[in-house]
mmCIF file of C-alpha atoms in Angstrom:
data_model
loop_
_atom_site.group_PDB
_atom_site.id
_atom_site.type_symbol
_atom_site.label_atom_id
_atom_site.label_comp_id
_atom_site.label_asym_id
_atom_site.label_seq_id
_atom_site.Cartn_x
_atom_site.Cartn_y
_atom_site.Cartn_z
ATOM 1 C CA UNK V 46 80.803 -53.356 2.644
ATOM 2 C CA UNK V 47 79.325 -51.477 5.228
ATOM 3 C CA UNK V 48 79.711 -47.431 6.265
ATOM 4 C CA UNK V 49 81.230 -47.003 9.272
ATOM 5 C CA UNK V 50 81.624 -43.484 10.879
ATOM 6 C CA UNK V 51 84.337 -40.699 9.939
ATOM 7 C CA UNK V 52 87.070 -40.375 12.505
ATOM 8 C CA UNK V 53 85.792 -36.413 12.103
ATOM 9 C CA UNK V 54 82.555 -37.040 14.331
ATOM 10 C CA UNK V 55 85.350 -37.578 17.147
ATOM 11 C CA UNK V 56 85.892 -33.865 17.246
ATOM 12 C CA UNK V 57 84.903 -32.720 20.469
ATOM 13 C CA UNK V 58 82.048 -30.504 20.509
ATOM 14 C CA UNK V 59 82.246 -26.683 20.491
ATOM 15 C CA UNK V 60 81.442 -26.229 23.632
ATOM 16 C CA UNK V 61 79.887 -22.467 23.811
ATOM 17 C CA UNK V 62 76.798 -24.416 21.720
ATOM 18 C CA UNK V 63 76.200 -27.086 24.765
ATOM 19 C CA UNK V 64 77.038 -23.943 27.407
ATOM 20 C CA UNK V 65 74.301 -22.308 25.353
ATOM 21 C CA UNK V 66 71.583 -25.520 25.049
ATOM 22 C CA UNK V 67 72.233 -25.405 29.376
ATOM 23 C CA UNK V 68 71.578 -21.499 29.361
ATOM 24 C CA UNK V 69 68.481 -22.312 27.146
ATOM 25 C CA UNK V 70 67.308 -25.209 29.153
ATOM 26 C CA UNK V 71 67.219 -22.638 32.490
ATOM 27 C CA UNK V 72 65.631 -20.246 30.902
ATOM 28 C CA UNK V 73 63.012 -22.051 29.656
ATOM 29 C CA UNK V 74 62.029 -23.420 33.059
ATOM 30 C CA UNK V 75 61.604 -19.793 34.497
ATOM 31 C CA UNK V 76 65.532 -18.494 35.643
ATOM 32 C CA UNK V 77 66.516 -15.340 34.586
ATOM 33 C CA UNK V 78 69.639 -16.081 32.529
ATOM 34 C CA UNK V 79 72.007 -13.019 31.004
ATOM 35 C CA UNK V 80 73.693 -15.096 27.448
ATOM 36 C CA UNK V 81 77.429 -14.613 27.361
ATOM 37 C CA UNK V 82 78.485 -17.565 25.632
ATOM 38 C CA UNK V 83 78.089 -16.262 22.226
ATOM 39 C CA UNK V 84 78.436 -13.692 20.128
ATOM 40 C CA UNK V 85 75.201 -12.953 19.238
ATOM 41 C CA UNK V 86 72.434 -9.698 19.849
ATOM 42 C CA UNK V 87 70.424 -9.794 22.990
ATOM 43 C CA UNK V 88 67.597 -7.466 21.467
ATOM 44 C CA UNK V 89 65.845 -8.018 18.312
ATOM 45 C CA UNK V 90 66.602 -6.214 14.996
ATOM 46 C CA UNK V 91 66.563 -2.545 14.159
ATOM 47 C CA UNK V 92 63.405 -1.173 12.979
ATOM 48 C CA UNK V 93 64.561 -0.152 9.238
ATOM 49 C CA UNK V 94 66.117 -3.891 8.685
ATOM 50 C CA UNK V 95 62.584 -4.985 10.112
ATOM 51 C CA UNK V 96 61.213 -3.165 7.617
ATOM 52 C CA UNK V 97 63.199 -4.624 4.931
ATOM 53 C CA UNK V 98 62.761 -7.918 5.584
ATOM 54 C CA UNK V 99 59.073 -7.347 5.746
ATOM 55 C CA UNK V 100 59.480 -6.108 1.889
ATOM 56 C CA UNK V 101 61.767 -8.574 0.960
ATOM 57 C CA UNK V 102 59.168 -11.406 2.397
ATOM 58 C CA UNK V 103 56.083 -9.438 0.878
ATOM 59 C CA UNK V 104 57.989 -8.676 -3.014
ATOM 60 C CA UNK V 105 60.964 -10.775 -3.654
ATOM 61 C CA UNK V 106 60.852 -14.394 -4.109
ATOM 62 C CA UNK V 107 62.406 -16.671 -1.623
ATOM 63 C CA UNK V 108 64.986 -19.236 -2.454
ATOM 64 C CA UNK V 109 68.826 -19.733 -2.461
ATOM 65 C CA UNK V 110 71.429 -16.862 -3.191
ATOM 66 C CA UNK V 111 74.320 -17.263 -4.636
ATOM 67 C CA UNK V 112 76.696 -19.694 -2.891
ATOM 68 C CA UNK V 113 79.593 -16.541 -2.218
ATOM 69 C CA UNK V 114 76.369 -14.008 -1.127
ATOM 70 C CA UNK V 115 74.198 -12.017 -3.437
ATOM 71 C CA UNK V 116 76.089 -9.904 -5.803
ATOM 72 C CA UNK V 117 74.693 -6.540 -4.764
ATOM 73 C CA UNK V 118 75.702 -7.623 -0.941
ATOM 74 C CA UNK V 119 79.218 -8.271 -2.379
ATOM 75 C CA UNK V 120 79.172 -5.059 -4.219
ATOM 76 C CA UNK V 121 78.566 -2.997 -1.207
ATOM 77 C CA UNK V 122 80.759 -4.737 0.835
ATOM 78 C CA UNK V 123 83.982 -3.833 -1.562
ATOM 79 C CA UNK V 124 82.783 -0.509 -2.308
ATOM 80 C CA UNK V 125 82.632 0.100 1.833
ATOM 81 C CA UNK V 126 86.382 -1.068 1.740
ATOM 82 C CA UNK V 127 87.342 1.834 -0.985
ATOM 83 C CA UNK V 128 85.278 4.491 0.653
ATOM 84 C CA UNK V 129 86.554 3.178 4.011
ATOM 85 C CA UNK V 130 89.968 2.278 3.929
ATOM 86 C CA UNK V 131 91.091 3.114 0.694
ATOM 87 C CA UNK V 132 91.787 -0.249 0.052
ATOM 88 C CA UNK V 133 90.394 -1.834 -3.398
ATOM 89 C CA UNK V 134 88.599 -5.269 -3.298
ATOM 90 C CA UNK V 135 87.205 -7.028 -6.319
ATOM 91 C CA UNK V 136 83.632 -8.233 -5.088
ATOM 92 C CA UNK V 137 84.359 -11.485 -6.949
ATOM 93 C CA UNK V 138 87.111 -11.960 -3.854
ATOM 94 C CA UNK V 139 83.904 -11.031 -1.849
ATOM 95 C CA UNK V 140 82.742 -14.136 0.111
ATOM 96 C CA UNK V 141 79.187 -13.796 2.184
ATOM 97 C CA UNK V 142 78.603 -16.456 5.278
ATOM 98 C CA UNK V 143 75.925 -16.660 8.173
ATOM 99 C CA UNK V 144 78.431 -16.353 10.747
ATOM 100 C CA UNK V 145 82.438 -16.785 11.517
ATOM 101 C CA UNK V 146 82.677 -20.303 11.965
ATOM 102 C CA UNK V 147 81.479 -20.459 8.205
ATOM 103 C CA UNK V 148 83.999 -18.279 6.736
ATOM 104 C CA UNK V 149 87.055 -19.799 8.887
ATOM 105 C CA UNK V 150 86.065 -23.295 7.636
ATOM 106 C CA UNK V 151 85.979 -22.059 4.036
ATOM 107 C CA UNK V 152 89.487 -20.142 4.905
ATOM 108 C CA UNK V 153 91.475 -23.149 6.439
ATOM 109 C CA UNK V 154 89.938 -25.324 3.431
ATOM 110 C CA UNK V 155 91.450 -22.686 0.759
ATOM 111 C CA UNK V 156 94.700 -22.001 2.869
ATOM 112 C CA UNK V 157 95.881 -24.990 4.949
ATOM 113 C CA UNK V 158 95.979 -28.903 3.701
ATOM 114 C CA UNK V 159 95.504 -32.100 5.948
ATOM 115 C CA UNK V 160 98.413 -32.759 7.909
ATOM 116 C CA UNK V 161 99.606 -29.369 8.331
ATOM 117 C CA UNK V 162 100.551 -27.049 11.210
ATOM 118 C CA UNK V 163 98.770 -24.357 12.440
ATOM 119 C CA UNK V 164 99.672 -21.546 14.943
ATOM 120 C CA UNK V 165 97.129 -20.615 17.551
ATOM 121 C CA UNK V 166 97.199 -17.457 20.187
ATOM 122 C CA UNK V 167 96.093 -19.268 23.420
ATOM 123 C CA UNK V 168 93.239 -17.504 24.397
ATOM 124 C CA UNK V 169 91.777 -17.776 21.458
ATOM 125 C CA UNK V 170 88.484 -18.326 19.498
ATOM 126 C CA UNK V 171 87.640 -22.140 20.513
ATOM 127 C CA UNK V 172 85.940 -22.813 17.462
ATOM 128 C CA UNK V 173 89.070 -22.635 15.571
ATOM 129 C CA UNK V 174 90.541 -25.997 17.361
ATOM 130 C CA UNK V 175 87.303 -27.849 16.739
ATOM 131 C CA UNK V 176 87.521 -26.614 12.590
ATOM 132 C CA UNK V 177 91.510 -27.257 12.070
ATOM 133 C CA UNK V 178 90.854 -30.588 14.070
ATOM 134 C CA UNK V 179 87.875 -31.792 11.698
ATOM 135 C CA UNK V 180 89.826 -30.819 8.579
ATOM 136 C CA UNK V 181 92.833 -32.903 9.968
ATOM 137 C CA UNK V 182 95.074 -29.943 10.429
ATOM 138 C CA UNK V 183 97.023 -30.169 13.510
ATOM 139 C CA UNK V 184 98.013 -27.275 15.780
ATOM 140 C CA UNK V 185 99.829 -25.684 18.151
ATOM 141 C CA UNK V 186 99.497 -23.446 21.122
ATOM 142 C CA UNK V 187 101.682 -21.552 22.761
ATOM 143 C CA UNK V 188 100.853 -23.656 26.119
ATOM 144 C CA UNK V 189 101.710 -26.289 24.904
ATOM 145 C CA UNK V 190 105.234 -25.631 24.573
ATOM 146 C CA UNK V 191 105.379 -24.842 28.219
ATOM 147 C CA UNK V 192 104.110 -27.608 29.727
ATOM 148 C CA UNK V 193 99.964 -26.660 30.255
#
């Protein structure tokens, strides 16, 4: 028997990353380049989380957290939602990711199975076609219906 590819690698790519390899590649050979094509800082850190990483690389061990974010981290974040909004959230329903596209895979995987139909505003956040397409969830956009 022998492996032959998953029909997921035929998910087009998310296209802000190759805009963003392009913007990189320009740069790097001397043109000034302003990044738009993702949502990330342009300037570095603050000073105080400097500071605490510093610590944290100086006195705490490194290694994996917990998979769902370190429980302190989850703490905070559902105490902020009391003190904030006055809405109560167990930090056990607390789940920490490096970025968006992270938590939207892990929410269409707990919400939405294969061959189901999914909504999307049209414009919209382009990663989400890319994730619903991988995970074999199909869906539709408003411009679709109309013909565009």
């Amino acid at each position: 028997m022998s492996l032959r590819p998953s029909r997921r690698g035929l998910v087009p790519p998310f296209i802000a990353m190759d805009v963003l390899r392009a913007a990189n590649e320009r740069q790097a050979a001397g043109a000034e380049i302003i990044h738009l094509e993702v949502g990330q800082p342009g300037s570095s850190a603050p000073e105080p989380v400097l500071d605490a990483a510093r610590h944290a690389l100086v006195s705490e061990p490194i290694g994996y957290t917990d998979a769902l974010g370190i429980t302190p981290l989850r703490q905070a974040i559902a105490a902020h939602y009391q003190t904030q909004y006055a809405v109560p959230v167990d930090p056990g329903e607390v789940v920490v990711t490096t970025g968006s596209s992270a938590a939207f895979l892990l929410a269409f995987l707990a919400a939405f199975e294969p061959g189901d139909r999914v909504g999307l505003a049209t414009p919209g956040y382009p990663a989400y076609r890319n994730i619903l397409s991988a995970l074999g969830i199909e869906r539709g956009e408003k411009g679709e219906q109309e013909g565009r």
